[in-house]
């Protein structure tokens, strides 16, 4: 069974991961806004006008945070897509070099894991 992915599949996987990360971020931020909104409503029922103003400011701050998170998420998604495209083109243009770089990276990671496991054994 051949598990090697084409550059296009790798780029598609990276895009899908970026999209899922963006959606998760948006959902998390929306949940935070909803929770903050509910808290604001509770405060309004129980609080004085001054506290209501504070709650409105908090909600505005949360909304600004949500907007910033959404913008950052979209920007990150675009950068991941660009990186995936560049990587896919590089792999297509330089397949032998890509395999050699991947093998070298794998060897380096393996060496680091072996060194770390030896050090942890030596600590006992």
Short mmCIF file of C-alpha atoms in Angstrom, two decimals:
data_model
loop_
_atom_site.label_atom_id
_atom_site.label_comp_id
_atom_site.label_asym_id
_atom_site.label_seq_id
_atom_site.Cartn_x
_atom_site.Cartn_y
_atom_site.Cartn_z
CA UNK A 1 0.00 0.00 0.00
CA UNK A 2 1.51 3.33 -1.09
CA UNK A 3 1.04 6.05 1.55
CA UNK A 4 3.07 8.74 -0.26
CA UNK A 5 1.00 11.85 -0.84
CA UNK A 6 1.27 14.05 -3.87
CA UNK A 7 2.18 17.71 -3.47
CA UNK A 8 -1.41 18.57 -4.28
CA UNK A 9 -2.68 16.24 -1.54
CA UNK A 10 -0.19 17.75 0.93
CA UNK A 11 -1.36 21.25 0.02
CA UNK A 12 -5.00 20.16 0.35
CA UNK A 13 -4.25 18.63 3.77
CA UNK A 14 -2.57 21.86 4.89
CA UNK A 15 -5.52 23.93 3.64
CA UNK A 16 -8.00 21.65 5.42
CA UNK A 17 -6.00 21.87 8.66
CA UNK A 18 -5.87 25.66 8.39
CA UNK A 19 -9.59 25.82 7.70
CA UNK A 20 -10.37 23.57 10.68
CA UNK A 21 -8.12 25.68 12.93
CA UNK A 22 -9.86 28.85 11.78
CA UNK A 23 -13.31 27.34 12.37
CA UNK A 24 -12.30 26.10 15.83
CA UNK A 25 -10.96 29.54 16.71
CA UNK A 26 -14.14 31.21 15.51
CA UNK A 27 -16.33 28.76 17.45
CA UNK A 28 -14.28 29.25 20.61
CA UNK A 29 -14.44 33.02 20.28
CA UNK A 30 -18.18 32.95 19.57
CA UNK A 31 -18.73 30.81 22.68
CA UNK A 32 -16.76 33.35 24.69
CA UNK A 33 -18.89 36.19 23.31
CA UNK A 34 -22.08 34.26 24.07
CA UNK A 35 -20.94 33.55 27.63
CA UNK A 36 -19.93 37.18 28.10
CA UNK A 37 -23.29 38.29 26.72
CA UNK A 38 -25.13 36.05 29.15
CA UNK A 39 -23.04 37.37 32.00
CA UNK A 40 -23.83 40.91 30.88
CA UNK A 41 -27.54 40.12 30.89
CA UNK A 42 -27.26 38.69 34.40
CA UNK A 43 -25.38 41.77 35.57
CA UNK A 44 -27.98 44.05 34.03
CA UNK A 45 -30.77 42.31 35.92
CA UNK A 46 -28.96 42.55 39.22
CA UNK A 47 -26.79 45.63 38.98
CA UNK A 48 -26.87 49.38 39.12
CA UNK A 49 -26.54 51.59 36.00
CA UNK A 50 -22.80 52.06 36.59
CA UNK A 51 -22.24 48.34 36.55
CA UNK A 52 -24.32 48.10 33.38
CA UNK A 53 -21.96 50.53 31.69
CA UNK A 54 -19.00 48.47 32.83
CA UNK A 55 -20.64 45.31 31.53
CA UNK A 56 -21.23 46.98 28.16
CA UNK A 57 -17.56 47.92 28.00
CA UNK A 58 -16.57 44.36 28.83
CA UNK A 59 -18.81 43.06 26.08
CA UNK A 60 -17.31 45.55 23.62
CA UNK A 61 -13.83 44.44 24.63
CA UNK A 62 -14.80 40.81 24.14
CA UNK A 63 -16.23 41.64 20.70
CA UNK A 64 -13.01 43.45 19.77
CA UNK A 65 -11.11 40.38 20.92
CA UNK A 66 -13.35 38.17 18.80
CA UNK A 67 -12.78 40.41 15.79
CA UNK A 68 -9.03 40.35 16.36
CA UNK A 69 -9.05 36.55 16.76
CA UNK A 70 -11.03 36.17 13.56
CA UNK A 71 -8.66 38.47 11.68
CA UNK A 72 -5.61 36.68 13.06
CA UNK A 73 -7.12 33.31 12.25
CA UNK A 74 -7.86 34.34 8.67
CA UNK A 75 -4.35 35.76 8.29
CA UNK A 76 -2.84 32.54 9.67
CA UNK A 77 -4.98 30.47 7.32
CA UNK A 78 -3.77 32.50 4.33
CA UNK A 79 -0.14 32.08 5.41
CA UNK A 80 -0.56 28.34 5.87
CA UNK A 81 -2.14 28.09 2.43
CA UNK A 82 0.73 30.08 0.93
CA UNK A 83 3.26 27.85 2.68
CA UNK A 84 1.44 24.75 1.46
CA UNK A 85 1.45 26.08 -2.11
CA UNK A 86 5.15 26.96 -1.96
CA UNK A 87 5.97 23.58 -0.43
CA UNK A 88 3.93 21.77 -3.05
CA UNK A 89 5.67 23.64 -5.88
CA UNK A 90 9.09 22.99 -4.33
CA UNK A 91 8.36 19.28 -4.01
CA UNK A 92 7.15 19.18 -7.63
CA UNK A 93 10.17 21.13 -8.89
CA UNK A 94 12.79 19.40 -6.71
CA UNK A 95 11.53 15.88 -5.85
CA UNK A 96 14.97 14.35 -5.16
CA UNK A 97 16.11 17.27 -3.04
CA UNK A 98 12.78 17.19 -1.17
CA UNK A 99 13.23 13.52 -0.31
CA UNK A 100 16.81 14.15 0.84
CA UNK A 101 15.73 17.10 3.00
CA UNK A 102 12.91 15.05 4.52
CA UNK A 103 15.30 12.18 5.25
CA UNK A 104 17.82 14.57 6.84
CA UNK A 105 15.10 16.16 8.97
CA UNK A 106 13.87 12.73 10.05
CA UNK A 107 17.41 11.68 10.97
CA UNK A 108 17.93 14.88 12.98
CA UNK A 109 14.65 14.42 14.86
CA UNK A 110 15.49 10.77 15.54
CA UNK A 111 18.93 11.78 16.85
CA UNK A 112 17.35 14.34 19.19
CA UNK A 113 14.87 11.78 20.50
CA UNK A 114 17.65 9.24 21.10
CA UNK A 115 19.75 11.85 22.92
CA UNK A 116 16.79 12.95 25.03
CA UNK A 117 15.90 9.38 25.97
CA UNK A 118 19.51 8.64 26.93
CA UNK A 119 19.64 11.74 29.12
CA UNK A 120 16.37 10.86 30.83
CA UNK A 121 17.67 7.33 31.52
CA UNK A 122 20.92 8.77 32.90
CA UNK A 123 18.93 10.99 35.28
CA UNK A 124 17.48 7.96 37.11
#
